Short mmCIF file of C-alpha atoms in Angstrom, two decimals:
data_model
loop_
_atom_site.label_atom_id
_atom_site.label_comp_id
_atom_site.label_asym_id
_atom_site.label_seq_id
_atom_site.Cartn_x
_atom_site.Cartn_y
_atom_site.Cartn_z
CA UNK A 7 132.11 114.75 75.18
CA UNK A 8 130.54 118.08 76.03
CA UNK A 9 131.46 120.90 73.76
CA UNK A 10 131.61 124.64 73.66
CA UNK A 11 129.42 126.33 71.10
CA UNK A 12 130.37 129.46 69.23
CA UNK A 13 128.66 131.27 66.36
CA UNK A 14 130.41 130.37 63.07
CA UNK A 15 130.88 133.98 62.10
CA UNK A 16 130.41 137.55 63.20
CA UNK A 17 131.08 140.81 61.43
CA UNK A 18 131.32 144.49 62.19
CA UNK A 19 132.78 147.65 60.75
CA UNK A 20 136.13 149.14 61.71
CA UNK A 21 135.90 151.12 64.92
CA UNK A 22 132.84 149.20 66.08
CA UNK A 23 132.42 146.69 68.86
CA UNK A 24 131.82 142.96 68.38
CA UNK A 25 130.90 140.23 70.79
CA UNK A 26 131.62 136.53 70.38
CA UNK A 27 129.81 134.09 72.58
CA UNK A 28 130.88 130.72 73.90
CA UNK A 29 128.15 128.55 75.37
CA UNK A 30 128.73 125.43 77.37
CA UNK A 31 127.18 123.30 80.01
CA UNK A 32 127.41 123.00 83.77
CA UNK A 33 129.98 120.25 83.26
CA UNK A 34 132.46 122.44 81.41
CA UNK A 35 132.07 126.19 81.66
CA UNK A 36 130.13 126.57 84.87
CA UNK A 37 132.89 125.49 87.26
CA UNK A 38 135.92 126.12 85.06
CA UNK A 39 137.64 129.08 83.53
CA UNK A 40 137.51 130.22 79.95
CA UNK A 41 140.40 131.19 77.73
CA UNK A 42 140.16 132.89 74.36
CA UNK A 43 142.55 132.54 71.48
CA UNK A 44 143.09 134.41 68.27
CA UNK A 45 144.07 132.36 65.23
CA UNK A 46 145.17 133.45 61.80
CA UNK A 47 145.16 130.26 59.69
CA UNK A 48 148.69 129.23 59.00
CA UNK A 49 149.94 131.06 62.07
CA UNK A 50 150.24 130.10 65.70
CA UNK A 51 147.15 130.70 67.86
CA UNK A 52 147.62 133.46 70.41
CA UNK A 53 146.28 133.55 73.93
CA UNK A 54 144.05 136.63 74.33
CA UNK A 55 142.19 135.99 77.57
CA UNK A 56 142.61 133.56 80.42
CA UNK A 57 140.75 133.08 83.68
CA UNK A 58 137.59 134.38 81.98
CA UNK A 59 138.64 138.01 81.97
CA UNK A 60 142.41 138.42 82.31
CA UNK A 61 144.72 139.56 79.56
CA UNK A 62 148.30 138.33 79.20
CA UNK A 63 150.85 141.08 78.94
CA UNK A 64 150.91 142.66 75.51
CA UNK A 65 147.26 142.07 74.73
CA UNK A 66 145.49 145.42 74.16
CA UNK A 67 142.61 146.33 76.45
CA UNK A 68 140.39 146.44 73.34
CA UNK A 69 140.02 142.73 74.06
CA UNK A 70 138.00 141.79 77.13
CA UNK A 71 136.30 138.69 78.38
CA UNK A 72 133.54 137.80 80.78
CA UNK A 73 131.67 134.78 81.96
CA UNK A 74 128.26 134.29 83.45
CA UNK A 75 126.99 130.85 84.33
CA UNK A 76 127.45 128.57 81.35
CA UNK A 77 128.26 131.29 78.84
CA UNK A 78 131.32 133.35 78.17
CA UNK A 79 131.81 136.36 75.94
CA UNK A 80 134.76 137.92 74.14
CA UNK A 81 134.32 141.58 73.39
CA UNK A 82 136.51 143.44 70.95
CA UNK A 83 136.14 147.20 70.80
CA UNK A 84 137.60 149.68 68.35
CA UNK A 85 137.74 147.00 65.68
CA UNK A 86 140.70 147.11 63.32
CA UNK A 87 141.15 145.31 60.03
CA UNK A 88 144.00 143.41 61.60
CA UNK A 89 141.52 141.84 64.04
CA UNK A 90 140.01 139.84 61.21
CA UNK A 91 140.80 136.34 62.35
CA UNK A 92 139.39 133.16 63.81
CA UNK A 93 138.62 133.21 67.54
CA UNK A 94 138.06 130.21 69.74
CA UNK A 95 137.31 129.59 73.35
CA UNK A 96 138.60 126.79 75.49
CA UNK A 97 138.30 125.51 79.02
CA UNK A 98 140.52 123.25 80.98
CA UNK A 99 140.08 121.93 84.50
CA UNK A 100 142.75 121.93 87.18
CA UNK A 101 143.79 118.51 85.95
CA UNK A 102 145.83 118.90 82.79
CA UNK A 103 145.62 115.21 82.04
CA UNK A 104 141.85 115.07 81.94
CA UNK A 105 141.86 117.25 78.91
CA UNK A 106 139.54 120.05 78.11
CA UNK A 107 137.34 121.27 75.36
CA UNK A 108 137.58 123.97 72.77
CA UNK A 109 134.87 125.83 70.94
CA UNK A 110 134.44 125.40 67.24
CA UNK A 111 135.67 128.85 66.56
CA UNK A 112 134.21 132.06 65.17
CA UNK A 113 135.42 133.83 62.04
CA UNK A 114 135.46 137.58 62.61
CA UNK A 115 135.10 139.68 59.48
CA UNK A 116 135.86 143.34 59.70
CA UNK A 117 133.74 144.93 56.97
CA UNK B 24 161.61 135.51 71.55
CA UNK B 25 159.75 132.39 72.66
CA UNK B 26 158.59 130.25 69.82
CA UNK B 27 157.42 126.75 68.94
CA UNK B 28 157.92 125.35 65.45
CA UNK B 29 156.39 122.04 64.37
CA UNK B 30 157.61 119.88 61.56
CA UNK B 31 157.22 116.36 60.24
CA UNK B 32 153.74 116.35 58.89
CA UNK B 33 152.82 114.93 55.51
CA UNK B 34 150.79 112.43 53.56
CA UNK B 35 150.87 108.92 54.90
CA UNK B 36 148.92 105.74 54.19
CA UNK B 37 146.67 104.18 56.82
CA UNK B 38 148.73 102.03 59.15
CA UNK B 39 151.84 104.06 58.57
CA UNK B 40 153.92 106.10 60.98
CA UNK B 41 155.02 109.69 61.26
CA UNK B 42 157.15 111.57 63.72
CA UNK B 43 156.22 115.16 64.48
CA UNK B 44 158.77 117.47 66.08
CA UNK B 45 158.15 120.67 67.95
CA UNK B 46 161.26 122.75 68.39
CA UNK B 47 161.24 125.36 71.12
CA UNK B 48 163.28 128.55 71.36
CA UNK B 49 163.48 131.07 74.15
CA UNK B 50 162.64 128.59 76.88
CA UNK B 51 163.38 125.00 77.89
CA UNK B 52 160.73 122.37 77.14
CA UNK B 53 162.10 120.37 80.03
CA UNK B 54 160.89 123.08 82.41
CA UNK B 55 157.36 123.35 81.05
CA UNK B 56 154.24 121.31 80.64
CA UNK B 57 153.70 120.67 76.94
CA UNK B 58 150.76 119.39 75.04
CA UNK B 59 149.80 118.35 71.55
CA UNK B 60 146.38 119.25 70.22
CA UNK B 61 144.99 118.63 66.76
CA UNK B 62 142.30 120.07 64.54
CA UNK B 63 140.76 117.71 62.02
CA UNK B 64 139.47 119.41 58.83
CA UNK B 65 136.27 121.28 59.61
CA UNK B 66 136.25 120.23 63.23
CA UNK B 67 137.24 121.74 66.55
CA UNK B 68 140.55 121.41 68.31
CA UNK B 69 140.99 118.34 70.42
CA UNK B 70 143.57 117.41 73.03
CA UNK B 71 145.97 114.63 72.05
CA UNK B 72 148.60 114.32 74.77
CA UNK B 73 150.28 116.03 77.68
CA UNK B 74 153.83 115.82 79.04
CA UNK B 75 154.68 116.86 82.57
CA UNK B 76 157.71 119.11 82.88
CA UNK B 77 159.78 117.58 85.64
CA UNK B 78 158.95 113.93 85.43
CA UNK B 79 158.43 113.74 81.71
CA UNK B 80 155.48 111.49 82.32
CA UNK B 81 152.75 111.54 79.74
CA UNK B 82 149.00 111.21 79.35
CA UNK B 83 147.09 110.48 76.15
CA UNK B 84 143.62 110.90 74.79
CA UNK B 85 141.85 107.57 74.50
CA UNK B 86 141.66 107.97 70.74
CA UNK B 87 145.49 107.79 70.44
CA UNK B 88 146.49 105.73 73.44
CA UNK B 89 148.77 102.84 72.51
CA UNK B 90 149.48 104.31 69.10
CA UNK B 91 151.08 107.69 69.81
CA UNK B 92 154.11 108.35 71.99
CA UNK B 93 155.06 111.77 73.33
CA UNK B 94 158.65 112.25 74.38
CA UNK B 95 161.32 114.94 74.78
CA UNK B 96 164.63 115.49 73.03
CA UNK B 97 166.34 117.69 75.56
CA UNK B 98 169.57 118.31 73.57
CA UNK B 99 167.43 119.65 70.73
CA UNK B 100 165.03 121.38 73.12
CA UNK B 101 162.18 119.70 71.29
CA UNK B 102 159.21 117.54 71.99
CA UNK B 103 158.25 114.70 69.69
CA UNK B 104 155.03 112.99 68.84
CA UNK B 105 155.63 109.55 67.40
CA UNK B 106 152.47 108.44 65.65
CA UNK B 107 152.06 104.79 64.68
CA UNK B 108 149.23 102.79 63.20
CA UNK B 109 147.80 105.95 61.72
CA UNK B 110 144.16 106.06 60.80
CA UNK B 111 142.20 108.26 58.42
CA UNK B 112 140.62 109.95 61.39
CA UNK B 113 144.07 111.05 62.63
CA UNK B 114 144.21 113.52 59.72
CA UNK B 115 144.48 116.96 61.22
CA UNK B 116 146.66 119.99 61.76
CA UNK B 117 148.78 119.14 64.82
CA UNK B 118 149.86 121.95 67.13
CA UNK B 119 152.20 121.76 70.09
CA UNK B 120 151.58 124.24 72.84
CA UNK B 121 152.97 125.21 76.23
CA UNK B 122 150.59 124.86 79.18
CA UNK B 123 150.70 127.46 81.90
CA UNK B 124 149.12 127.32 85.35
CA UNK B 125 147.05 130.43 85.88
CA UNK B 126 145.84 129.53 89.31
CA UNK B 127 143.35 127.88 89.50
CA UNK B 128 143.32 126.70 85.90
CA UNK B 129 145.44 125.76 82.94
CA UNK B 130 145.68 127.64 79.74
CA UNK B 131 147.98 127.56 76.71
CA UNK B 132 150.14 130.59 76.38
CA UNK B 133 152.40 129.65 73.47
CA UNK B 134 151.50 127.68 70.36
CA UNK B 135 153.15 126.55 67.20
CA UNK B 136 151.58 127.18 63.84
CA UNK B 137 150.98 123.49 63.32
CA UNK B 138 151.89 120.79 60.89
CA UNK B 139 149.42 119.02 58.60
CA UNK B 140 149.02 115.30 58.76
CA UNK B 141 146.97 113.58 56.07
CA UNK B 142 146.26 109.87 56.36
CA UNK B 143 144.91 108.58 53.13
CA UNK B 144 145.35 105.73 50.71
#
C-alpha cells in the first residue's frame, strides 16, 4: 500500500517557524486532500488542517497547510513550547470504506 | 464538550478475544460515521474499520476481516470493536475517531486517546 513519508523529526527555537513535509505519490496525495493532526502521546490526536489548507474552528492561524503535486507541507509559525508534539498527515478519498493512508509522523522539538 | 474515550485494551494471548469500547459524549454515535484505526509499535496509523451512521453497516480492512466486528451500543452511546482470533500483529494502540465529510473529502475531527492491545504469549 502506498504511504505518506514524513521526516522523523524537526526542531526549531521558540518564536521561529518550522515546516513539516508529507510526500506521497500520484495515487494518494495528487488527487486527494491532506489533513494534518497533532498528537501528544497518551492524548487524543487533534485535527489541525483539513482540505490541504483549512483550519477547523479553534485552531490558531499559526498553523497553516499547503499542497503542491504529490507533496504537502504543514507550517507552524511563532513556535511555542506547547507545540512540541508529534504531527502526522493523512489522506482519505471520497470513499470512506476504501481506507486511506497516514504518514509516519514527525516529532517536533521546540529547543 | 465532545469526547471519545476508549477502554478494554490489555494483554491477551494469541487466539484470544478482546472487546474494545469507545464511549462518546457531546454527540450521538448513531448520527455519525465512526472508524477504528490502530498504530502498531513503531509503525504508522492504519485503518481498521468503518461504520456508517444511518445504516450501521460496516467495512473492514482485509487484515481484520472475519475476525473483528464493529457494532454500536446506542443506549450507551458507544461503539464497540469485538476482536477475535487475535494475532501478535494485532498489537497496537487502538483509537476510535469520528469521520467528517469536508466536501469533497473525509477527515477525522474527533479522536479518542486510544487503548493499548498487546497480543503475546
